[in-house]
Short mmCIF file of C-alpha atoms in Angstrom, two decimals:
data_model
loop_
_atom_site.label_atom_id
_atom_site.label_comp_id
_atom_site.label_asym_id
_atom_site.label_seq_id
_atom_site.Cartn_x
_atom_site.Cartn_y
_atom_site.Cartn_z
CA VAL A 1 0.00 0.00 0.00
CA VAL A 2 1.27 3.46 -0.92
CA GLY A 3 -0.32 6.89 -1.05
CA LEU A 4 0.06 9.47 -3.81
CA HIS A 5 -1.05 13.00 -2.91
CA PHE A 6 -1.32 15.32 -5.91
CA PHE A 7 -1.97 19.04 -5.52
CA ASN A 8 -4.68 21.27 -6.96
CA PRO A 9 -4.74 22.45 -9.65
CA VAL A 10 -3.00 19.33 -10.89
CA GLN A 11 -2.07 20.88 -14.24
CA LEU A 12 -0.09 23.64 -12.47
CA MET A 13 1.31 22.02 -9.34
CA ASN A 14 4.18 19.68 -10.02
CA LEU A 15 4.53 18.11 -6.57
CA CYS A 16 3.42 14.64 -5.51
CA GLU A 17 3.75 13.41 -1.94
CA VAL A 18 4.54 9.69 -1.95
CA VAL A 19 3.22 8.38 1.36
CA GLN A 20 4.70 5.31 3.00
CA ALA A 21 2.31 3.17 5.04
CA GLU A 22 3.55 0.98 7.87
CA ASP A 23 4.03 -2.05 5.60
CA THR A 24 5.05 -0.29 2.37
CA SER A 25 8.16 -1.82 0.84
CA ALA A 26 11.09 0.15 -0.53
CA ASP A 27 10.31 -1.29 -3.99
CA THR A 28 6.74 0.03 -3.81
CA MET A 29 7.96 3.48 -2.76
CA GLU A 30 10.40 3.50 -5.67
CA THR A 31 7.70 2.40 -8.12
CA ALA A 32 5.37 5.13 -6.87
CA ALA A 33 8.11 7.77 -7.14
CA ASP A 34 8.91 6.56 -10.67
CA PHE A 35 5.22 6.91 -11.56
CA ALA A 36 5.17 10.48 -10.22
CA ASN A 37 8.20 11.29 -12.34
CA LYS A 38 6.55 9.75 -15.42
CA VAL A 39 3.54 12.04 -15.00
CA LYS A 40 5.93 14.99 -14.61
CA ARG A 41 5.50 15.51 -10.87
CA HIS A 42 8.34 15.95 -8.40
CA PRO A 43 8.02 13.18 -5.80
CA VAL A 44 8.76 13.78 -2.13
CA GLN A 45 8.52 10.92 0.32
CA CYS A 46 7.10 10.84 3.82
CA LYS A 47 5.56 8.44 6.28
CA ASP A 48 1.80 8.27 6.70
CA THR A 49 1.26 11.09 9.17
CA PRO A 50 -1.57 13.64 9.47
CA GLY A 51 -1.18 16.22 6.72
CA PHE A 52 1.83 14.47 5.18
CA ILE A 53 4.44 17.21 4.54
CA VAL A 54 2.74 20.16 2.88
CA ASN A 55 -0.53 20.29 4.80
CA ARG A 56 1.22 19.49 8.10
CA LEU A 57 3.10 22.79 7.67
CA LEU A 58 0.54 24.77 5.68
CA VAL A 59 -2.63 24.31 7.72
CA PRO A 60 -1.15 25.58 11.02
CA TYR A 61 0.15 28.60 9.08
CA ILE A 62 -3.36 29.33 7.80
CA SER A 63 -4.81 28.64 11.24
CA GLN A 64 -2.49 31.19 12.82
CA ALA A 65 -3.54 33.79 10.25
CA LEU A 66 -7.18 33.12 11.12
CA THR A 67 -6.38 33.50 14.83
CA MET A 68 -4.58 36.81 14.23
CA TYR A 69 -7.57 38.14 12.32
CA ASP A 70 -10.05 36.81 14.91
CA ARG A 71 -8.16 38.60 17.69
CA GLY A 72 -8.25 41.85 15.72
CA GLU A 73 -4.45 41.95 15.42
CA ALA A 74 -4.43 42.63 11.65
CA SER A 75 -6.77 42.73 8.68
CA THR A 76 -6.95 39.90 6.16
CA GLN A 77 -5.53 42.24 3.53
CA ASP A 78 -2.56 43.21 5.69
CA ILE A 79 -1.83 39.61 6.70
CA ASP A 80 -1.86 38.51 3.06
CA ALA A 81 0.28 41.48 1.99
CA ALA A 82 2.77 40.84 4.81
CA MET A 83 3.28 37.22 3.83
CA MET A 84 3.52 38.00 0.13
CA ARG A 85 5.91 40.95 0.47
CA GLY A 86 7.76 39.88 3.61
CA ALA A 87 8.02 36.12 3.16
CA GLY A 88 7.94 35.94 -0.63
CA HIS A 89 4.83 33.75 -0.78
CA PRO A 90 2.92 33.94 -4.08
CA MET A 91 -0.33 34.49 -2.17
CA GLY A 92 -1.23 35.19 1.42
CA PRO A 93 -2.89 32.74 3.81
CA PHE A 94 -6.41 34.12 3.33
CA HIS A 95 -6.19 34.08 -0.46
CA LEU A 96 -4.79 30.55 -0.24
CA ALA A 97 -7.49 29.42 2.20
CA ASP A 98 -10.15 30.71 -0.19
CA TYR A 99 -8.43 28.88 -3.04
CA ILE A 100 -8.18 25.59 -1.12
CA GLY A 101 -11.71 25.99 0.19
CA LEU A 102 -12.73 26.98 3.69
CA ASP A 103 -14.67 23.71 4.00
CA THR A 104 -11.51 21.75 3.24
CA ILE A 105 -9.43 23.77 5.72
CA HIS A 106 -12.11 23.26 8.38
CA SER A 107 -12.25 19.53 7.68
CA ILE A 108 -8.48 19.18 8.03
CA ILE A 109 -8.32 21.15 11.27
CA SER A 110 -11.30 19.27 12.73
CA GLY A 111 -9.76 15.93 11.77
CA TRP A 112 -6.53 16.76 13.56
CA LYS A 113 -8.36 17.65 16.77
CA ASP A 114 -10.42 14.43 16.85
#
């Protein structure tokens, strides 16, 4: 068993997380990575953990932006501008959350708490 996590929009995002389950063999991981390469995606490998690599780092980032806004510490526009201009991100956390879908963000955060 192996997981392949492609990113949206698939035609633009060239990353594929290759996810190793507890019993996944090295040969299976290599085959999955080879497949990702064949479909022109850059494979990165990780163990089966909540959020894998990208969402494990990305969702807390978005969550912190939501908390800052909720506390009245900064506007959504200023938070997005700060991360774009100060951290070099192509879009800020609110723009990205809208793009991913607030329902999806909520589902991920809720799943991690349960």
